[in-house]
mmCIF file of C-alpha atoms in Angstrom:
data_model
loop_
_atom_site.group_PDB
_atom_site.id
_atom_site.type_symbol
_atom_site.label_atom_id
_atom_site.label_comp_id
_atom_site.label_asym_id
_atom_site.label_seq_id
_atom_site.Cartn_x
_atom_site.Cartn_y
_atom_site.Cartn_z
ATOM 1 C CA MET T 3 91.765 99.648 73.078
ATOM 2 C CA SER T 4 89.543 100.688 75.966
ATOM 3 C CA THR T 5 85.955 99.559 76.011
ATOM 4 C CA PRO T 6 83.612 102.593 75.765
ATOM 5 C CA HIS T 7 82.207 103.424 79.197
ATOM 6 C CA GLU T 8 78.607 102.915 78.112
ATOM 7 C CA GLU T 9 79.430 99.353 77.014
ATOM 8 C CA LYS T 10 81.122 98.415 80.255
ATOM 9 C CA ARG T 11 79.321 96.306 82.832
ATOM 10 C CA VAL T 12 78.880 98.170 86.103
ATOM 11 C CA VAL T 13 80.087 96.590 89.345
ATOM 12 C CA ALA T 14 78.552 98.114 92.478
ATOM 13 C CA VAL T 15 81.023 97.901 95.368
ATOM 14 C CA VAL T 16 79.758 98.108 98.944
ATOM 15 C CA GLY T 17 82.320 99.372 101.451
ATOM 16 C CA ALA T 18 84.253 101.084 98.684
ATOM 17 C CA THR T 19 86.214 103.286 101.088
ATOM 18 C CA GLY T 20 87.133 100.303 103.249
ATOM 19 C CA ARG T 21 89.914 97.783 102.780
ATOM 20 C CA GLN T 22 88.244 95.012 100.790
ATOM 21 C CA GLY T 23 85.923 97.188 98.747
ATOM 22 C CA GLY T 24 88.650 99.736 98.148
ATOM 23 C CA GLY T 25 90.923 96.999 96.859
ATOM 24 C CA LEU T 26 88.309 95.960 94.304
ATOM 25 C CA VAL T 27 87.646 99.552 93.210
ATOM 26 C CA ARG T 28 91.357 100.088 92.634
ATOM 27 C CA SER T 29 91.740 96.791 90.807
ATOM 28 C CA ILE T 30 88.959 97.684 88.368
ATOM 29 C CA ALA T 31 90.230 101.259 87.992
ATOM 30 C CA ALA T 32 93.710 99.930 87.175
ATOM 31 C CA ASP T 33 92.219 97.957 84.261
ATOM 32 C CA PRO T 34 90.801 100.752 82.057
ATOM 33 C CA GLY T 35 90.581 98.469 79.039
ATOM 34 C CA GLY T 36 88.646 95.827 80.940
ATOM 35 C CA ALA T 37 85.002 94.901 80.843
ATOM 36 C CA PHE T 38 83.925 96.677 84.032
ATOM 37 C CA ALA T 39 83.114 100.161 85.248
ATOM 38 C CA VAL T 40 83.011 100.611 89.013
ATOM 39 C CA ARG T 41 80.305 102.188 91.140
ATOM 40 C CA ALA T 42 81.751 102.964 94.559
ATOM 41 C CA ILE T 43 79.088 102.847 97.274
ATOM 42 C CA THR T 44 79.763 104.839 100.424
ATOM 43 C CA ARG T 45 77.829 106.530 103.201
ATOM 44 C CA ASP T 46 79.698 109.795 102.604
ATOM 45 C CA ALA T 47 80.456 110.711 99.000
ATOM 46 C CA GLY T 48 82.216 113.852 100.214
ATOM 47 C CA SER T 49 84.833 112.066 102.315
ATOM 48 C CA PRO T 50 88.507 112.274 101.285
ATOM 49 C CA ARG T 51 88.571 108.534 100.486
ATOM 50 C CA ALA T 52 85.461 108.797 98.329
ATOM 51 C CA LYS T 53 86.933 111.766 96.474
ATOM 52 C CA GLU T 54 90.111 109.755 95.898
ATOM 53 C CA LEU T 55 88.066 106.954 94.314
ATOM 54 C CA ALA T 56 86.230 109.471 92.127
ATOM 55 C CA GLY T 57 89.642 110.673 90.993
ATOM 56 C CA LEU T 58 90.403 107.142 89.850
ATOM 57 C CA GLY T 59 87.340 107.199 87.622
ATOM 58 C CA ALA T 60 84.817 105.523 89.930
ATOM 59 C CA GLU T 61 81.188 106.590 89.964
ATOM 60 C CA VAL T 62 80.631 107.434 93.640
ATOM 61 C CA VAL T 63 77.120 106.771 94.972
ATOM 62 C CA THR T 64 75.765 107.386 98.461
ATOM 63 C CA ALA T 65 73.884 104.559 100.177
ATOM 64 C CA ASP T 66 73.460 103.273 103.712
ATOM 65 C CA LEU T 67 73.033 99.597 104.578
ATOM 66 C CA ASP T 68 70.495 100.652 107.206
ATOM 67 C CA ASP T 69 68.390 102.117 104.378
ATOM 68 C CA PRO T 70 67.328 99.285 102.024
ATOM 69 C CA ALA T 71 65.848 101.660 99.447
ATOM 70 C CA SER T 72 69.177 103.451 99.061
ATOM 71 C CA VAL T 73 71.000 100.138 98.532
ATOM 72 C CA GLU T 74 68.482 99.026 95.927
ATOM 73 C CA ALA T 75 68.933 102.327 94.106
ATOM 74 C CA ALA T 76 72.716 101.915 94.229
ATOM 75 C CA PHE T 77 72.496 98.398 92.757
ATOM 76 C CA ALA T 78 70.056 99.353 90.003
ATOM 77 C CA GLY T 79 71.438 98.649 86.543
ATOM 78 C CA ALA T 80 74.577 96.931 87.849
ATOM 79 C CA TYR T 81 75.880 93.705 86.334
ATOM 80 C CA GLY T 82 77.793 92.746 89.473
ATOM 81 C CA ALA T 83 77.954 93.631 93.150
ATOM 82 C CA PHE T 84 80.569 93.167 95.829
ATOM 83 C CA CYS T 85 78.913 92.722 99.226
ATOM 84 C CA VAL T 86 80.746 92.989 102.542
ATOM 85 C CA THR T 87 79.837 93.758 106.149
ATOM 86 C CA SER T 88 81.903 95.396 108.866
ATOM 87 C CA ALA T 89 82.515 93.532 112.096
ATOM 88 C CA GLN T 90 84.509 96.470 113.441
ATOM 89 C CA GLU T 91 81.569 98.857 113.203
ATOM 90 C CA HIS T 92 78.560 96.644 113.884
ATOM 91 C CA PRO T 93 77.425 93.785 116.177
ATOM 92 C CA PRO T 94 76.582 90.427 114.567
ATOM 93 C CA GLU T 95 72.830 91.020 114.418
ATOM 94 C CA ARG T 96 73.357 94.225 112.451
ATOM 95 C CA GLU T 97 75.820 92.489 110.127
ATOM 96 C CA ARG T 98 73.166 89.863 109.404
ATOM 97 C CA ALA T 99 70.581 92.579 108.719
ATOM 98 C CA HIS T 100 72.996 94.302 106.332
ATOM 99 C CA ALA T 101 73.603 91.028 104.485
ATOM 100 C CA THR T 102 69.837 90.578 104.180
ATOM 101 C CA THR T 103 69.525 94.098 102.754
ATOM 102 C CA MET T 104 72.257 93.553 100.155
ATOM 103 C CA ALA T 105 70.932 90.152 99.095
ATOM 104 C CA ALA T 106 67.416 91.541 98.683
ATOM 105 C CA ALA T 107 68.699 94.513 96.679
ATOM 106 C CA ALA T 108 70.691 92.229 94.369
ATOM 107 C CA ARG T 109 67.685 89.939 93.925
ATOM 108 C CA ASP T 110 65.238 92.764 93.266
ATOM 109 C CA THR T 111 67.464 94.614 90.793
ATOM 110 C CA GLY T 112 68.530 91.518 88.865
ATOM 111 C CA VAL T 113 72.265 91.657 89.595
ATOM 112 C CA ALA T 114 73.853 88.887 87.515
ATOM 113 C CA HIS T 115 76.877 88.137 89.718
ATOM 114 C CA VAL T 116 77.327 88.898 93.410
ATOM 115 C CA VAL T 117 80.597 88.331 95.236
ATOM 116 C CA TRP T 118 79.783 87.981 98.941
ATOM 117 C CA SER T 119 82.751 88.319 101.306
ATOM 118 C CA THR T 120 82.183 85.663 103.930
ATOM 119 C CA PHE T 121 83.764 83.168 106.331
ATOM 120 C CA GLU T 122 83.115 79.737 107.733
ATOM 121 C CA ASP T 123 80.435 79.429 110.407
ATOM 122 C CA THR T 124 82.681 77.888 113.054
ATOM 123 C CA ARG T 125 79.665 76.599 114.989
ATOM 124 C CA THR T 126 79.221 73.932 112.299
ATOM 125 C CA LEU T 127 82.911 72.920 112.345
ATOM 126 C CA ALA T 128 84.237 73.377 115.867
ATOM 127 C CA ASP T 129 83.546 71.806 119.236
ATOM 128 C CA ASP T 130 84.007 72.984 122.825
ATOM 129 C CA ARG T 131 87.694 73.632 122.213
ATOM 130 C CA VAL T 132 86.256 76.863 120.802
ATOM 131 C CA PRO T 133 83.700 77.694 123.512
ATOM 132 C CA LEU T 134 80.403 79.375 122.780
ATOM 133 C CA LEU T 135 80.332 83.057 123.652
ATOM 134 C CA PRO T 136 77.351 85.118 124.807
ATOM 135 C CA GLY T 137 74.947 85.394 121.911
ATOM 136 C CA GLY T 138 75.538 81.816 120.817
ATOM 137 C CA TYR T 139 78.562 82.422 118.592
ATOM 138 C CA ARG T 140 82.026 80.883 118.739
ATOM 139 C CA VAL T 141 83.777 83.432 116.495
ATOM 140 C CA PRO T 142 81.063 86.055 115.950
ATOM 141 C CA HIS T 143 82.611 87.897 112.992
ATOM 142 C CA TYR T 144 83.081 84.560 111.204
ATOM 143 C CA ASP T 145 79.877 82.852 112.254
ATOM 144 C CA VAL T 146 77.436 85.604 111.355
ATOM 145 C CA LYS T 147 78.874 85.869 107.840
ATOM 146 C CA GLY T 148 78.696 82.114 107.346
ATOM 147 C CA ALA T 149 75.126 82.066 108.625
ATOM 148 C CA ALA T 150 74.259 84.991 106.328
ATOM 149 C CA ASP T 151 75.254 82.919 103.274
ATOM 150 C CA ALA T 152 71.671 81.671 103.404
ATOM 151 C CA GLU T 153 70.398 85.181 102.697
ATOM 152 C CA PHE T 154 71.837 84.901 99.181
ATOM 153 C CA ALA T 155 69.721 81.866 98.260
ATOM 154 C CA GLY T 156 68.334 82.435 94.787
ATOM 155 C CA VAL T 157 70.859 85.198 94.090
ATOM 156 C CA PRO T 158 73.681 84.374 91.615
ATOM 157 C CA THR T 159 76.509 84.515 94.132
ATOM 158 C CA THR T 160 80.120 83.468 94.532
ATOM 159 C CA PHE T 161 80.959 83.001 98.208
ATOM 160 C CA LEU T 162 84.431 84.476 98.761
ATOM 161 C CA ARG T 163 85.931 83.192 102.003
ATOM 162 C CA THR T 164 88.758 85.485 102.973
ATOM 163 C CA ALA T 165 91.577 85.222 105.532
ATOM 164 C CA PHE T 166 93.578 87.157 108.143
ATOM 165 C CA TYR T 167 94.678 90.551 106.830
ATOM 166 C CA TRP T 168 98.449 90.895 106.925
ATOM 167 C CA GLU T 169 97.763 94.604 107.410
ATOM 168 C CA ASN T 170 96.814 93.702 110.986
ATOM 169 C CA PHE T 171 100.538 93.362 111.658
ATOM 170 C CA LEU T 172 100.931 97.042 110.779
ATOM 171 C CA ASP T 173 98.153 98.012 113.194
ATOM 172 C CA GLY T 174 100.118 97.049 116.277
ATOM 173 C CA GLY T 175 100.145 93.272 115.860
ATOM 174 C CA GLY T 176 103.709 92.890 114.611
ATOM 175 C CA PRO T 177 106.966 92.133 116.436
ATOM 176 C CA ARG T 178 107.747 94.066 119.598
ATOM 177 C CA ARG T 179 111.042 94.463 121.381
ATOM 178 C CA GLY T 180 111.078 92.730 124.729
ATOM 179 C CA GLU T 181 112.925 93.565 127.909
ATOM 180 C CA ASP T 182 115.764 91.365 126.670
ATOM 181 C CA GLY T 183 116.141 93.639 123.619
ATOM 182 C CA VAL T 184 115.047 90.940 121.164
ATOM 183 C CA LEU T 185 112.149 91.433 118.739
ATOM 184 C CA ALA T 186 109.389 88.908 119.351
ATOM 185 C CA LEU T 187 106.209 88.063 117.462
ATOM 186 C CA ALA T 188 103.609 86.928 120.001
ATOM 187 C CA LEU T 189 100.699 84.940 118.590
ATOM 188 C CA PRO T 190 98.520 82.177 120.117
ATOM 189 C CA LEU T 191 99.098 79.864 117.159
ATOM 190 C CA GLY T 192 100.894 76.854 118.557
ATOM 191 C CA PRO T 193 102.295 74.864 115.603
ATOM 192 C CA ALA T 194 99.353 75.711 113.336
ATOM 193 C CA ARG T 195 99.490 77.625 110.057
ATOM 194 C CA LEU T 196 97.714 80.972 109.838
ATOM 195 C CA PRO T 197 96.074 81.710 106.471
ATOM 196 C CA GLY T 198 96.814 85.333 105.602
ATOM 197 C CA ILE T 199 96.547 87.646 102.638
ATOM 198 C CA ALA T 200 97.272 91.201 101.536
ATOM 199 C CA VAL T 201 93.982 93.069 101.525
ATOM 200 C CA THR T 202 94.687 94.385 98.021
ATOM 201 C CA ASP T 203 94.750 90.763 96.846
ATOM 202 C CA ILE T 204 91.244 90.227 98.215
ATOM 203 C CA GLY T 205 90.063 92.958 95.841
ATOM 204 C CA ARG T 206 92.044 91.464 92.972
ATOM 205 C CA CYS T 207 90.598 88.014 93.621
ATOM 206 C CA ALA T 208 87.087 89.479 93.680
ATOM 207 C CA HIS T 209 87.824 91.200 90.362
ATOM 208 C CA ALA T 210 89.024 87.906 88.876
ATOM 209 C CA ILE T 211 85.891 86.112 90.118
ATOM 210 C CA LEU T 212 83.648 88.696 88.468
ATOM 211 C CA ARG T 213 85.346 87.879 85.153
ATOM 212 C CA ARG T 214 84.326 84.244 85.570
ATOM 213 C CA PRO T 215 80.541 83.762 85.626
ATOM 214 C CA GLU T 216 81.066 80.003 85.874
ATOM 215 C CA LEU T 217 82.011 80.604 89.528
ATOM 216 C CA VAL T 218 78.454 81.597 90.418
ATOM 217 C CA GLY T 219 77.219 79.176 93.055
ATOM 218 C CA ARG T 220 80.762 78.244 94.091
ATOM 219 C CA THR T 221 82.707 78.896 97.291
ATOM 220 C CA VAL T 222 86.209 80.277 96.703
ATOM 221 C CA SER T 223 88.477 80.261 99.759
ATOM 222 C CA ILE T 224 91.556 82.455 99.467
ATOM 223 C CA THR T 225 94.922 82.936 101.124
ATOM 224 C CA GLY T 226 98.251 84.450 100.169
ATOM 225 C CA GLU T 227 100.181 81.945 102.265
ATOM 226 C CA ASN T 228 99.481 79.653 105.205
ATOM 227 C CA LEU T 229 102.385 80.251 107.577
ATOM 228 C CA THR T 230 103.374 79.078 111.041
ATOM 229 C CA GLY T 231 104.336 81.587 113.691
ATOM 230 C CA ALA T 232 107.997 80.651 113.218
ATOM 231 C CA GLU T 233 107.731 81.252 109.456
ATOM 232 C CA LEU T 234 106.086 84.639 110.009
ATOM 233 C CA ALA T 235 108.836 85.583 112.471
ATOM 234 C CA ALA T 236 111.532 84.528 109.989
ATOM 235 C CA ALA T 237 110.008 86.802 107.332
ATOM 236 C CA PHE T 238 110.004 89.704 109.762
ATOM 237 C CA ALA T 239 113.620 88.933 110.671
ATOM 238 C CA GLU T 240 114.681 89.146 107.030
ATOM 239 C CA VAL T 241 113.054 92.552 106.612
ATOM 240 C CA HIS T 242 114.270 93.940 109.953
ATOM 241 C CA GLY T 243 117.771 92.587 109.452
ATOM 242 C CA GLU T 244 117.871 91.085 112.951
ATOM 243 C CA PRO T 245 116.465 88.035 114.720
ATOM 244 C CA VAL T 246 112.749 87.890 115.474
ATOM 245 C CA ARG T 247 111.575 85.240 117.914
ATOM 246 C CA PHE T 248 108.162 83.604 117.726
ATOM 247 C CA ASP T 249 106.491 83.496 121.135
ATOM 248 C CA ASP T 250 103.521 81.158 121.367
ATOM 249 C CA VAL T 251 101.155 82.703 123.907
ATOM 250 C CA PRO T 252 97.886 81.330 125.296
ATOM 251 C CA PRO T 253 94.706 82.527 123.570
ATOM 252 C CA ASP T 254 93.366 83.783 126.904
ATOM 253 C CA VAL T 255 95.647 86.826 126.719
ATOM 254 C CA LEU T 256 93.343 88.206 124.010
ATOM 255 C CA PRO T 257 89.734 89.419 124.139
ATOM 256 C CA ALA T 258 87.259 86.544 123.942
ATOM 257 C CA GLU T 259 86.374 86.838 120.252
ATOM 258 C CA LEU T 260 89.991 87.078 119.094
ATOM 259 C CA ALA T 261 90.965 84.281 121.480
ATOM 260 C CA ASN T 262 88.352 82.047 119.882
ATOM 261 C CA MET T 263 89.487 83.041 116.393
ATOM 262 C CA PHE T 264 92.966 81.749 117.198
ATOM 263 C CA ARG T 265 91.571 78.657 118.956
ATOM 264 C CA PHE T 266 89.714 77.834 115.751
ATOM 265 C CA THR T 267 92.839 78.485 113.672
ATOM 266 C CA ARG T 268 95.051 76.214 115.756
ATOM 267 C CA GLU T 269 92.605 73.447 116.729
ATOM 268 C CA PHE T 270 90.839 73.138 113.371
ATOM 269 C CA GLU T 271 93.709 73.718 110.960
ATOM 270 C CA ALA T 272 92.451 71.121 108.483
ATOM 271 C CA ALA T 273 89.078 72.853 108.188
ATOM 272 C CA TYR T 274 90.497 76.380 107.981
ATOM 273 C CA ALA T 275 93.997 76.421 106.487
ATOM 274 C CA GLY T 276 93.281 73.157 104.689
ATOM 275 C CA ALA T 277 90.487 74.809 102.712
ATOM 276 C CA ARG T 278 92.808 77.569 101.479
ATOM 277 C CA ASP T 279 95.458 76.531 98.974
ATOM 278 C CA PRO T 280 97.637 79.394 97.700
ATOM 279 C CA ALA T 281 98.512 77.401 94.581
ATOM 280 C CA GLU T 282 94.825 77.284 93.669
ATOM 281 C CA VAL T 283 94.376 80.976 94.465
ATOM 282 C CA ARG T 284 97.311 81.791 92.185
ATOM 283 C CA LYS T 285 95.446 80.152 89.285
ATOM 284 C CA LEU T 286 92.708 82.718 89.864
ATOM 285 C CA HIS T 287 95.073 85.622 90.535
ATOM 286 C CA PRO T 288 98.624 84.974 89.259
ATOM 287 C CA GLY T 289 100.020 88.122 90.892
ATOM 288 C CA LEU T 290 99.178 86.889 94.401
ATOM 289 C CA LEU T 291 101.675 88.264 96.922
ATOM 290 C CA THR T 292 103.653 86.097 99.307
ATOM 291 C CA PHE T 293 104.018 87.366 102.857
ATOM 292 C CA SER T 294 107.712 88.149 102.407
ATOM 293 C CA ARG T 295 107.082 90.140 99.239
ATOM 294 C CA TRP T 296 104.157 92.021 100.775
ATOM 295 C CA LEU T 297 106.166 92.805 103.902
ATOM 296 C CA SER T 298 109.172 93.949 101.906
ATOM 297 C CA GLU T 299 107.038 96.223 99.723
ATOM 298 C CA ARG T 300 105.277 97.755 102.725
ATOM 299 C CA THR T 301 108.539 98.277 104.590
ATOM 300 C CA THR T 302 110.355 99.955 101.700
ATOM 301 C CA ARG T 303 107.589 102.468 100.875
#
């Protein structure tokens, strides 16, 4: 039997029309008998994506991370909050400011459980094999999130360390056919394993964390699988029905930030992939997708 809406605990989801936030909104909406109601926070409540979430039963609320008062109003009365920043849209300093705004709003409104989507600060783990970039970061979109963990001091928070989105392969990062006619997956991985996950599973893991208040104060590092370049290529080959070669390329072929991301992945595998055990993640979220299953489902749609 469904829990009456007024008895449900509200989860305020920042970035609800984005990948991570949208995954959490859909996970909660797909569990109508669960304990939570979802408040989807977006800058544009009239956008097609926001209207789609409203159609799923979400309460859609307008707020802007550059407007702290609007964020505080959006968090008011919520049991939980999912907090995420966008590296694609904003430079590191603005990401840090947005994290500060969300942490303050959660603190001031008495949110009982925050899930903060974060990463390692590679500056505390890596050496000059991952050179410092202008601005003092090694991997800016990792480092600023890790540094912003401190903003959540005194806020009941679970620190959710995510991983490479497999969806990136669908955005032009997958195998390409070379001049020799053979499909090749080019990644600067060397022999290292790349932690990766379906973005929908990030939302499902966040949903599972919100069900477990004992995880407040803990860091939960997630992955769907940690796969070598050769293993990723083999999965693509199975789906494509033809060979796919893994080509190990130097990091320097990529823009500086992405190059450093892969340098960190390959040179500090124990710190990165080693902290993400899919068997442990599956205890939190038993339906966790493997790469092959995710790829097969996306290809057959």
